[in-house]
Short mmCIF file of C-alpha atoms in Angstrom, two decimals:
data_model
loop_
_atom_site.label_atom_id
_atom_site.label_comp_id
_atom_site.label_asym_id
_atom_site.label_seq_id
_atom_site.Cartn_x
_atom_site.Cartn_y
_atom_site.Cartn_z
CA MET A 1 -51.18 -20.73 -22.87
CA GLY A 2 -52.21 -17.17 -23.70
CA ASP A 3 -55.88 -18.24 -23.73
CA CYS A 4 -57.47 -17.21 -20.42
CA GLU A 5 -59.43 -20.44 -19.93
CA ASN A 6 -56.46 -22.72 -20.55
CA LEU A 7 -54.25 -20.57 -18.35
CA GLN A 8 -56.76 -20.69 -15.50
CA LYS A 9 -56.94 -24.48 -15.80
CA TYR A 10 -53.16 -24.78 -15.85
CA ILE A 11 -52.75 -22.55 -12.82
CA SER A 12 -55.41 -24.46 -10.91
CA GLU A 13 -53.80 -27.80 -11.72
CA TYR A 14 -50.09 -27.03 -11.33
CA VAL A 15 -49.88 -23.96 -9.12
CA GLY A 16 -53.09 -23.93 -7.10
CA ASP A 17 -52.94 -21.83 -3.97
CA LYS A 18 -49.25 -22.41 -3.30
CA PRO A 19 -47.33 -19.22 -2.40
CA ILE A 20 -45.03 -17.86 -5.08
CA ASP A 21 -41.84 -18.98 -3.28
CA GLU A 22 -42.92 -22.63 -3.62
CA TRP A 23 -43.31 -22.64 -7.38
CA LYS A 24 -41.29 -19.78 -8.86
CA LEU A 25 -38.08 -21.80 -9.31
CA GLU A 26 -39.97 -24.38 -11.39
CA PHE A 27 -40.50 -21.73 -14.06
CA GLN A 28 -37.15 -19.95 -13.97
CA ASP A 29 -36.35 -21.22 -17.47
CA ASN A 30 -39.73 -20.11 -18.80
CA PRO A 31 -40.13 -16.46 -17.79
CA GLU A 32 -42.99 -15.89 -20.25
CA LEU A 33 -45.14 -18.47 -18.45
CA TYR A 34 -43.92 -17.22 -15.07
CA TYR A 35 -45.09 -13.73 -16.05
CA GLU A 36 -48.52 -14.94 -17.19
CA ILE A 37 -49.06 -16.88 -13.95
CA ALA A 38 -47.85 -14.01 -11.78
CA LYS A 39 -50.06 -11.52 -13.62
CA TYR A 40 -53.11 -13.78 -13.46
CA LYS A 41 -52.72 -14.42 -9.73
CA GLY A 42 -51.85 -10.80 -8.94
CA TYR A 43 -48.32 -11.43 -7.71
CA GLY A 44 -45.97 -8.46 -7.80
CA VAL A 45 -48.73 -5.98 -7.02
CA PRO A 46 -48.53 -5.06 -3.31
CA LYS A 47 -51.85 -4.85 -1.46
CA ARG A 48 -51.27 -1.20 -0.57
CA TYR A 49 -50.81 -0.36 -4.24
CA LYS A 50 -54.00 -2.24 -5.18
CA LYS A 51 -55.87 -0.39 -2.46
CA ALA A 52 -54.56 2.96 -3.71
CA VAL A 53 -55.51 2.13 -7.31
CA ASN A 54 -59.08 1.45 -6.19
CA LYS A 55 -59.19 4.65 -4.15
CA TYR A 56 -57.48 7.26 -6.35
CA PHE A 57 -57.68 8.42 -9.96
CA VAL A 58 -54.64 9.03 -12.14
CA VAL A 59 -53.70 12.74 -12.00
CA GLU A 60 -52.87 14.20 -15.41
CA ASN A 61 -49.75 16.21 -14.50
CA LEU A 62 -48.33 14.12 -11.66
CA PHE A 63 -44.77 12.81 -12.17
CA PHE A 64 -43.19 10.30 -9.76
CA PHE A 65 -39.40 9.84 -9.52
CA GLU A 66 -37.05 7.37 -7.86
CA SER A 67 -33.29 6.82 -8.14
CA ASN A 68 -31.25 3.85 -6.92
CA LEU A 69 -33.93 2.37 -4.62
CA ALA A 70 -34.71 5.86 -3.19
CA ARG A 71 -31.22 6.02 -1.67
CA GLN A 72 -30.14 8.96 -3.80
CA TYR A 73 -31.26 12.12 -5.55
CA SER A 74 -29.19 11.35 -8.61
CA GLY A 75 -28.82 9.99 -12.10
CA ASN A 76 -31.11 10.36 -15.09
CA PRO A 77 -34.29 10.74 -12.98
CA ARG A 78 -32.74 13.77 -11.26
CA TYR A 79 -31.81 15.56 -14.47
CA ILE A 80 -35.12 14.80 -16.18
CA TYR A 81 -36.86 16.19 -13.09
CA GLU A 82 -34.75 19.36 -13.06
CA LYS A 83 -35.53 19.98 -16.73
CA LEU A 84 -39.25 19.41 -16.07
CA ILE A 85 -39.43 21.88 -13.17
CA GLU A 86 -37.59 24.40 -15.33
CA ARG A 87 -40.08 24.05 -18.20
CA PHE A 88 -43.25 23.04 -16.35
CA PRO A 89 -43.08 24.44 -12.80
CA ASN A 90 -46.82 24.01 -12.19
CA PHE A 91 -46.88 20.23 -12.58
CA ILE A 92 -47.06 18.03 -9.48
CA TYR A 93 -43.79 16.25 -8.68
CA VAL A 94 -43.19 13.44 -6.21
CA TRP A 95 -39.82 12.00 -5.20
CA ALA A 96 -39.26 8.72 -3.41
CA TYR A 97 -36.21 9.58 -1.33
CA ASP A 98 -34.97 8.33 2.02
CA GLY A 99 -32.43 11.14 2.46
CA ASN A 100 -32.78 14.80 3.44
CA PRO A 101 -35.65 16.37 1.42
CA LYS A 102 -33.76 19.70 1.46
CA ASN A 103 -31.37 18.20 -1.11
CA ILE A 104 -34.11 18.35 -3.77
CA PRO A 105 -34.96 21.67 -5.45
CA GLY A 106 -38.41 22.67 -6.66
CA ASN A 107 -40.36 21.82 -3.50
CA PRO A 108 -41.66 18.39 -4.60
CA ILE A 109 -43.69 16.03 -2.45
CA VAL A 110 -41.12 13.68 -0.86
CA VAL A 111 -42.13 10.19 0.31
CA LYS A 112 -40.27 7.31 1.91
CA ARG A 113 -39.94 4.17 -0.18
CA SER A 114 -42.62 1.52 0.50
CA SER A 115 -44.63 3.84 2.77
CA ASN A 116 -48.41 4.26 2.37
CA GLU A 117 -47.82 7.65 0.75
CA TYR A 118 -45.38 6.01 -1.66
CA TYR A 119 -48.02 3.63 -3.00
CA LYS A 120 -50.65 6.37 -2.99
CA TYR A 121 -48.65 8.59 -5.34
CA LEU A 122 -47.45 5.68 -7.47
CA ALA A 123 -51.12 4.90 -8.07
CA LYS A 124 -51.98 8.53 -8.86
CA ALA A 125 -49.00 9.24 -11.14
CA ARG A 126 -49.43 9.78 -14.86
CA VAL A 127 -45.69 9.26 -15.41
CA ILE A 128 -43.30 7.22 -13.25
CA ILE A 129 -39.53 7.37 -13.78
CA ASN A 130 -36.85 5.12 -12.29
CA ASN A 131 -33.27 4.05 -13.00
CA THR A 132 -33.58 0.72 -11.16
CA THR A 133 -36.93 -0.92 -10.34
CA PHE A 134 -40.11 -0.24 -8.42
CA PRO A 135 -41.57 -2.81 -5.97
CA ILE A 136 -44.61 -3.08 -8.26
CA TYR A 137 -44.35 -5.31 -11.31
CA ILE A 138 -47.59 -4.31 -13.01
CA HIS A 139 -48.75 -0.68 -12.96
CA ARG A 140 -52.14 0.72 -13.88
CA GLU A 141 -52.96 1.18 -17.54
CA ASP A 142 -52.99 4.99 -17.59
CA THR A 143 -49.57 5.33 -15.95
CA PHE A 144 -46.57 5.67 -18.28
CA TYR A 145 -43.36 4.08 -16.97
CA LEU A 146 -40.03 5.39 -18.28
CA GLN A 147 -37.09 3.21 -17.30
CA THR A 148 -33.90 5.28 -17.66
CA TRP A 149 -31.43 2.61 -16.47
CA HIS A 150 -28.08 3.82 -15.12
CA GLY A 151 -25.24 3.19 -17.52
CA THR A 152 -23.84 1.64 -20.66
CA PRO A 153 -23.44 -2.09 -19.93
CA TYR A 154 -19.87 -3.10 -19.13
CA LYS A 155 -20.40 -6.13 -16.90
CA LEU A 156 -22.79 -8.84 -18.08
CA LEU A 157 -26.42 -8.17 -17.20
CA HIS A 158 -29.28 -10.51 -16.30
CA TRP A 159 -30.01 -12.91 -19.19
CA ASP A 160 -26.54 -12.42 -20.65
CA LYS A 161 -24.93 -13.83 -17.50
CA ASN A 162 -23.98 -17.48 -17.84
CA ASN A 163 -24.80 -18.31 -14.23
CA GLU A 164 -27.98 -16.23 -13.92
CA LYS A 165 -30.87 -18.25 -12.48
CA LYS A 166 -32.99 -17.15 -9.58
CA SER A 167 -33.45 -13.47 -10.43
CA ASN A 168 -34.35 -13.94 -14.09
CA PRO A 169 -38.10 -14.53 -13.78
CA GLN A 170 -38.58 -11.69 -11.31
CA PHE A 171 -36.65 -9.22 -13.45
CA TYR A 172 -38.51 -10.39 -16.53
CA ILE A 173 -41.80 -9.47 -14.85
CA LYS A 174 -40.45 -6.09 -13.73
CA SER A 175 -39.25 -5.17 -17.21
CA ARG A 176 -42.63 -6.06 -18.78
CA GLY A 177 -43.99 -2.98 -17.01
CA TRP A 178 -41.66 -0.58 -18.83
CA ASN A 179 -43.42 1.54 -21.45
CA ALA A 180 -40.10 2.90 -22.75
CA LEU A 181 -36.41 2.36 -21.99
CA LEU A 182 -33.79 5.10 -22.30
CA SER A 183 -30.51 4.26 -24.05
CA PRO A 184 -27.25 6.26 -24.29
CA ASN A 185 -26.01 4.68 -27.54
CA ASN A 186 -26.67 1.99 -30.14
CA TYR A 187 -24.35 -0.47 -28.41
CA SER A 188 -26.45 -0.22 -25.22
CA THR A 189 -29.68 -0.59 -27.18
CA GLU A 190 -28.59 -3.98 -28.51
CA LYS A 191 -27.31 -5.19 -25.13
CA PHE A 192 -30.52 -4.09 -23.37
CA LYS A 193 -32.59 -6.13 -25.81
CA SER A 194 -30.70 -9.32 -25.05
CA ALA A 195 -29.96 -8.77 -21.35
CA PHE A 196 -33.54 -7.79 -20.46
CA ARG A 197 -35.30 -9.79 -23.21
CA TYR A 198 -36.95 -6.49 -23.94
CA ASP A 199 -38.71 -5.77 -27.23
CA GLY A 200 -40.52 -2.57 -26.24
CA GLU A 201 -39.82 1.04 -27.16
CA ILE A 202 -36.19 2.17 -26.74
CA LEU A 203 -35.30 5.87 -26.79
CA GLU A 204 -31.75 6.34 -28.04
CA LEU A 205 -31.54 9.94 -26.81
CA GLY A 206 -28.44 9.86 -24.60
CA TYR A 207 -28.39 10.24 -20.83
CA PRO A 208 -29.67 13.51 -19.31
CA ALA A 209 -27.16 13.01 -16.47
CA ASN A 210 -24.36 13.60 -18.97
CA ASP A 211 -25.69 16.89 -20.34
CA ILE A 212 -23.55 18.91 -17.92
CA PHE A 213 -20.37 17.61 -19.56
CA TYR A 214 -21.32 19.54 -22.72
CA ASN A 215 -22.03 22.84 -20.98
CA LYS A 216 -18.69 24.37 -19.98
CA GLU A 217 -20.19 27.07 -17.77
CA LYS A 218 -22.27 24.63 -15.71
CA TYR A 219 -19.47 22.06 -15.66
CA ASP A 220 -16.89 24.54 -14.34
CA ALA A 221 -19.32 25.90 -11.75
CA LYS A 222 -20.12 22.39 -10.48
CA ARG A 223 -16.42 21.49 -10.41
CA ASP A 224 -15.65 24.53 -8.23
CA GLU A 225 -18.69 23.93 -6.00
CA VAL A 226 -17.80 20.29 -5.26
CA ARG A 227 -14.11 21.02 -4.71
CA ASN A 228 -14.99 23.82 -2.29
CA LYS A 229 -17.29 21.52 -0.31
CA LEU A 230 -14.55 18.89 -0.11
CA GLY A 231 -11.84 21.41 0.76
CA ILE A 232 -9.88 20.79 -2.44
CA SER A 233 -7.92 23.53 -4.18
CA SER A 234 -8.46 24.23 -7.86
CA ASP A 235 -4.76 23.41 -8.38
CA ASN A 236 -4.85 19.90 -6.91
CA LEU A 237 -4.72 16.90 -9.22
CA VAL A 238 -7.73 14.78 -8.22
CA TYR A 239 -7.99 11.04 -8.83
CA LEU A 240 -11.36 9.31 -8.48
CA TYR A 241 -11.26 5.63 -7.54
CA ALA A 242 -14.72 4.23 -8.33
CA PRO A 243 -14.88 0.43 -8.53
CA THR A 244 -18.11 -1.45 -9.13
CA TRP A 245 -19.76 -3.87 -6.69
CA ARG A 246 -19.06 -7.61 -6.57
CA ASP A 247 -21.76 -10.30 -6.64
CA GLU A 248 -20.15 -12.14 -3.73
CA GLY A 249 -20.52 -11.03 -0.12
CA HIS A 250 -24.26 -10.29 -0.17
CA LEU A 251 -25.29 -8.54 3.05
CA GLY A 252 -29.04 -8.35 2.37
CA ASN A 253 -31.26 -5.43 1.35
CA SER A 254 -29.51 -5.16 -2.04
CA LYS A 255 -26.16 -4.42 -0.39
CA PHE A 256 -22.81 -6.16 -0.95
CA LYS A 257 -19.54 -6.17 0.92
CA PHE A 258 -17.04 -3.57 -0.27
CA ASN A 259 -13.39 -4.62 -0.40
CA LEU A 260 -10.98 -1.72 -0.82
CA MET A 261 -8.43 -3.24 -3.21
CA LEU A 262 -6.31 -0.11 -3.46
CA ASN A 263 -3.74 0.87 -0.85
CA THR A 264 -4.65 4.55 -0.68
CA GLU A 265 -1.58 5.71 1.24
CA LYS A 266 0.83 3.91 -1.05
CA PHE A 267 -1.01 5.22 -4.10
CA LEU A 268 -0.62 8.82 -2.97
CA GLU A 269 3.08 8.27 -2.31
CA HIS A 270 3.50 7.48 -6.01
CA ALA A 271 1.10 10.15 -7.29
CA PRO A 272 2.30 13.67 -8.18
CA GLN A 273 2.80 15.88 -5.14
CA GLY A 274 -0.38 17.53 -3.88
CA SER A 275 -2.66 14.89 -5.42
CA ILE A 276 -6.02 14.04 -3.86
CA LEU A 277 -7.67 10.61 -4.00
CA LEU A 278 -11.46 10.42 -3.89
CA VAL A 279 -12.84 6.95 -3.13
CA ARG A 280 -16.40 6.11 -4.08
CA GLY A 281 -18.05 2.80 -3.32
CA HIS A 282 -20.94 1.71 -5.55
CA HIS A 283 -24.41 2.48 -4.18
CA MET A 284 -24.94 -1.28 -3.80
CA SER A 285 -21.74 -1.62 -1.74
CA GLU A 286 -21.89 -1.25 2.04
CA VAL A 287 -19.73 1.60 3.32
CA THR A 288 -17.10 -0.05 5.54
CA GLU A 289 -15.09 1.15 8.52
CA GLU A 290 -12.07 1.06 6.23
CA LEU A 291 -13.63 3.79 4.11
CA LYS A 292 -14.87 5.79 7.07
CA HIS A 293 -11.31 6.02 8.42
CA LEU A 294 -9.77 7.48 5.28
CA HIS A 295 -7.96 10.68 6.12
CA GLY A 296 -5.53 13.28 4.82
CA SER A 297 -5.47 13.39 1.05
CA SER A 298 -7.83 10.40 0.74
CA ILE A 299 -11.52 11.33 0.90
CA ASP A 300 -14.50 8.96 0.99
CA VAL A 301 -17.27 10.30 -1.26
CA SER A 302 -19.45 7.18 -1.21
CA GLU A 303 -22.27 9.01 0.57
CA TRP A 304 -22.33 11.82 -1.99
CA ASP A 305 -25.66 11.37 -3.76
CA ASP A 306 -24.76 12.09 -7.35
CA VAL A 307 -21.60 10.69 -8.94
CA VAL A 308 -21.99 13.12 -11.86
CA GLU A 309 -20.97 15.95 -9.53
CA ILE A 310 -17.92 13.97 -8.39
CA ILE A 311 -16.95 13.36 -12.02
CA CYS A 312 -16.96 17.13 -12.57
CA ALA A 313 -14.55 17.62 -9.65
CA ALA A 314 -12.04 14.88 -10.58
CA ASP A 315 -9.25 14.82 -13.19
CA VAL A 316 -8.44 11.12 -13.56
CA LEU A 317 -10.70 8.07 -13.18
CA ILE A 318 -9.48 4.76 -11.74
CA THR A 319 -12.08 2.04 -12.17
CA ASP A 320 -12.53 -1.64 -13.00
CA TYR A 321 -15.69 -3.10 -14.58
CA SER A 322 -17.94 -0.15 -13.81
CA SER A 323 -20.13 1.56 -16.39
CA ILE A 324 -18.98 4.90 -14.94
CA VAL A 325 -16.21 4.80 -17.55
CA PHE A 326 -18.69 5.48 -20.38
CA ASP A 327 -20.13 8.54 -18.67
CA TRP A 328 -16.66 9.70 -17.66
CA TYR A 329 -15.39 9.53 -21.21
CA CYS A 330 -17.93 12.15 -22.29
CA THR A 331 -15.56 14.55 -20.47
CA LYS A 332 -12.57 13.31 -22.52
CA LYS A 333 -10.49 13.02 -19.34
CA PRO A 334 -8.00 10.13 -18.81
CA VAL A 335 -8.86 6.70 -17.39
CA LEU A 336 -6.85 4.00 -15.60
CA TYR A 337 -8.18 0.47 -15.18
CA TYR A 338 -7.16 -1.21 -11.93
CA VAL A 339 -8.29 -4.86 -12.05
CA PRO A 340 -6.36 -7.01 -9.53
CA ASP A 341 -9.13 -9.64 -9.58
CA LEU A 342 -9.59 -9.75 -13.36
CA LYS A 343 -9.41 -13.54 -13.81
CA HIS A 344 -11.65 -14.23 -10.82
CA TYR A 345 -14.21 -11.66 -11.97
CA GLU A 346 -14.29 -12.91 -15.55
CA ASN A 347 -14.29 -16.64 -14.78
CA LYS A 348 -16.01 -16.99 -11.41
CA LEU A 349 -18.15 -13.93 -10.74
CA ARG A 350 -20.01 -12.07 -13.46
CA GLY A 351 -17.86 -11.50 -16.52
CA SER A 352 -18.10 -8.58 -18.93
CA TYR A 353 -19.02 -7.77 -22.51
CA PHE A 354 -15.47 -6.60 -23.27
CA ASP A 355 -11.96 -7.93 -23.38
CA ILE A 356 -10.57 -5.21 -21.14
CA HIS A 357 -7.17 -5.35 -22.85
CA LYS A 358 -8.83 -4.45 -26.17
CA ILE A 359 -11.23 -1.78 -24.96
CA ASN A 360 -8.88 1.03 -26.05
CA CYS A 361 -9.68 3.79 -23.61
CA GLY A 362 -6.98 3.66 -20.92
CA SER A 363 -4.10 1.70 -19.38
CA VAL A 364 -5.04 -1.69 -17.88
CA CYS A 365 -3.26 -2.47 -14.60
CA GLU A 366 -3.60 -5.86 -12.90
CA THR A 367 -1.18 -5.05 -10.08
CA GLU A 368 -0.47 -1.99 -7.94
CA GLU A 369 3.01 -1.81 -9.47
CA GLU A 370 1.49 -1.49 -12.96
CA LEU A 371 -0.86 1.18 -11.65
CA TYR A 372 2.02 3.23 -10.24
CA LYS A 373 3.88 3.00 -13.55
CA ASN A 374 0.89 4.55 -15.32
CA ILE A 375 -0.06 7.02 -12.62
CA ASN A 376 1.23 10.03 -14.53
CA VAL A 377 -1.39 10.76 -17.18
CA ASP A 378 0.00 13.99 -18.63
CA ASP A 379 0.49 12.36 -22.02
CA ALA A 380 -2.55 10.07 -21.94
CA PRO A 381 -4.02 9.77 -25.46
CA PHE A 382 -7.63 10.52 -26.36
CA TYR A 383 -9.32 7.44 -27.82
CA GLU A 384 -11.59 8.91 -30.49
CA GLU A 385 -12.95 5.56 -31.66
CA PHE A 386 -14.14 4.73 -28.12
CA TYR A 387 -15.76 8.15 -27.82
CA ASN A 388 -17.55 7.83 -31.17
CA ILE A 389 -19.04 4.45 -30.25
CA PHE A 390 -20.23 5.25 -26.74
CA CYS A 391 -20.56 9.03 -26.39
CA SER A 392 -21.46 10.52 -29.78
CA VAL A 393 -25.24 10.53 -29.14
CA HIS A 394 -24.69 13.07 -26.36
CA ASN A 395 -24.73 16.77 -27.18
CA GLY A 396 -26.00 18.37 -23.98
CA GLU A 397 -29.68 18.22 -24.98
CA SER A 398 -30.73 14.75 -23.79
CA ALA A 399 -32.89 16.05 -20.92
CA ASP A 400 -34.84 18.32 -23.26
CA LYS A 401 -35.36 15.47 -25.73
CA VAL A 402 -36.65 13.15 -22.99
CA VAL A 403 -38.99 15.83 -21.63
CA ASP A 404 -40.32 16.52 -25.14
CA PHE A 405 -41.05 12.82 -25.52
CA LEU A 406 -42.79 12.56 -22.13
CA ILE A 407 -44.98 15.60 -22.71
CA LYS A 408 -46.00 14.30 -26.12
CA ARG A 409 -46.72 10.83 -24.74
CA LYS A 410 -48.59 12.22 -21.72
CA LYS A 411 -51.09 13.92 -24.05
CA ILE A 412 -52.44 10.56 -25.22
CA PRO A 413 -56.02 10.36 -23.84
CA PHE A 414 -56.64 8.22 -20.79
CA LYS A 415 -57.60 4.69 -21.80
CA ASN A 416 -59.98 4.48 -18.87
CA LYS A 417 -61.44 8.01 -19.15
CA ILE A 418 -65.05 6.83 -19.46
CA TYR A 419 -64.63 4.41 -16.58
CA GLN A 420 -63.06 7.14 -14.44
CA ASN A 421 -65.94 9.52 -15.19
CA ILE A 422 -68.49 6.87 -14.23
CA LYS A 423 -66.65 6.30 -10.96
CA LYS A 424 -66.60 10.05 -10.29
CA VAL A 425 -70.37 10.34 -10.81
CA TYR A 426 -70.96 7.28 -8.63
CA ARG A 427 -68.86 8.71 -5.81
CA LEU A 428 -70.60 12.08 -6.08
CA ILE A 429 -74.04 10.45 -5.85
CA LYS A 430 -72.85 8.38 -2.90
CA LYS A 431 -71.55 11.51 -1.15
CA VAL A 432 -74.80 13.45 -1.73
CA TYR A 433 -76.88 10.48 -0.55
CA ARG A 434 -74.89 10.28 2.68
CA LYS A 435 -75.39 13.99 3.35
CA ILE A 436 -79.16 13.70 2.77
CA PHE A 437 -79.32 10.59 4.95
CA ASN A 438 -77.43 12.34 7.77
CA CYS A 439 -79.74 15.39 7.57
CA ILE A 440 -82.88 13.24 7.86
CA PHE A 441 -81.63 11.16 10.74
#
């Protein structure tokens, strides 16, 4: 079916002019064919992007960034960007960000996601960087797409999920556009290959977002800065409760209902005196009234853009099936697992790659009573084996390594250089002709 003539005949006979929603489910078990059909018919390439591609050339030093659907200035894209502006301040940088542009240093061009300007700069970018996905499936040939992802896989992803159906073909198309995928460790590399059915280039360089954990001066400064902003003393013991999102309770627009499973007041009654509890919902969880009404020693930090900064400020992590645990453990600080819905999550919802009772990195608590018994972490052990498997690639230099790779890759000559030059000459002639024509008439 790779032959163009046979593919065209197949599409004409079986797909025809039907819109994608009418036929996509027929090919959910054959993503390779789904991809070929979608590519041939131009699905997954918004009209505004096509228009921009026809109008603009790729700009050599233009980098385009997005993090978590443009909801945050955070994650690996943020720290790659900050290393780039440090080393190459004269490049052109564009951020897709729906928040306050003042949050972003370096004076980049800031665009709203899915706006006309968004597609314009996506079309012009030499390098595009994201930790989730862009609304385009197929980018132009001279654009390099680095997918950084956003964590070591804990919960089952995409093709590794037993009940995964509808989203597989779409995600398969999206991941075909990646020119390279960033990985924090060898374990993640293997899981990415199976979960994404990805056989492209994988960069096992560690996560730039975790570099700060290996720089004591920067780490301590960020810890003090965040605590000051939150009104927390340097002496307070700070717990961070950061559960992942649940696949049930979809609210639309990639948002899911957030159920606060921890009784915050009761927790603080059992915690050491003067303790603070930070609560952070996942970026795909809708912030609820329950969270908004936290008060006293419980603080909602769900709207804080970058969880890395919150990690710096906290002393103990309480989580469930979230990949935050792998980033957290780079700090070598203690972890508590609070999993009151463990059986439901494993058997009915998504499931995970690990038997949580054998993960060997912290106490596993299925009830609040168990959590309170383990709340004092003064003597919590350090699990060296866990650290060596998931954190040993990191040494504080991941951002530099990624930037070195991008600069080297960016120097590869444009594939369409001749074509671009022809178009430039044609446009120049057209412009001169119009001026002459206007002068005569």
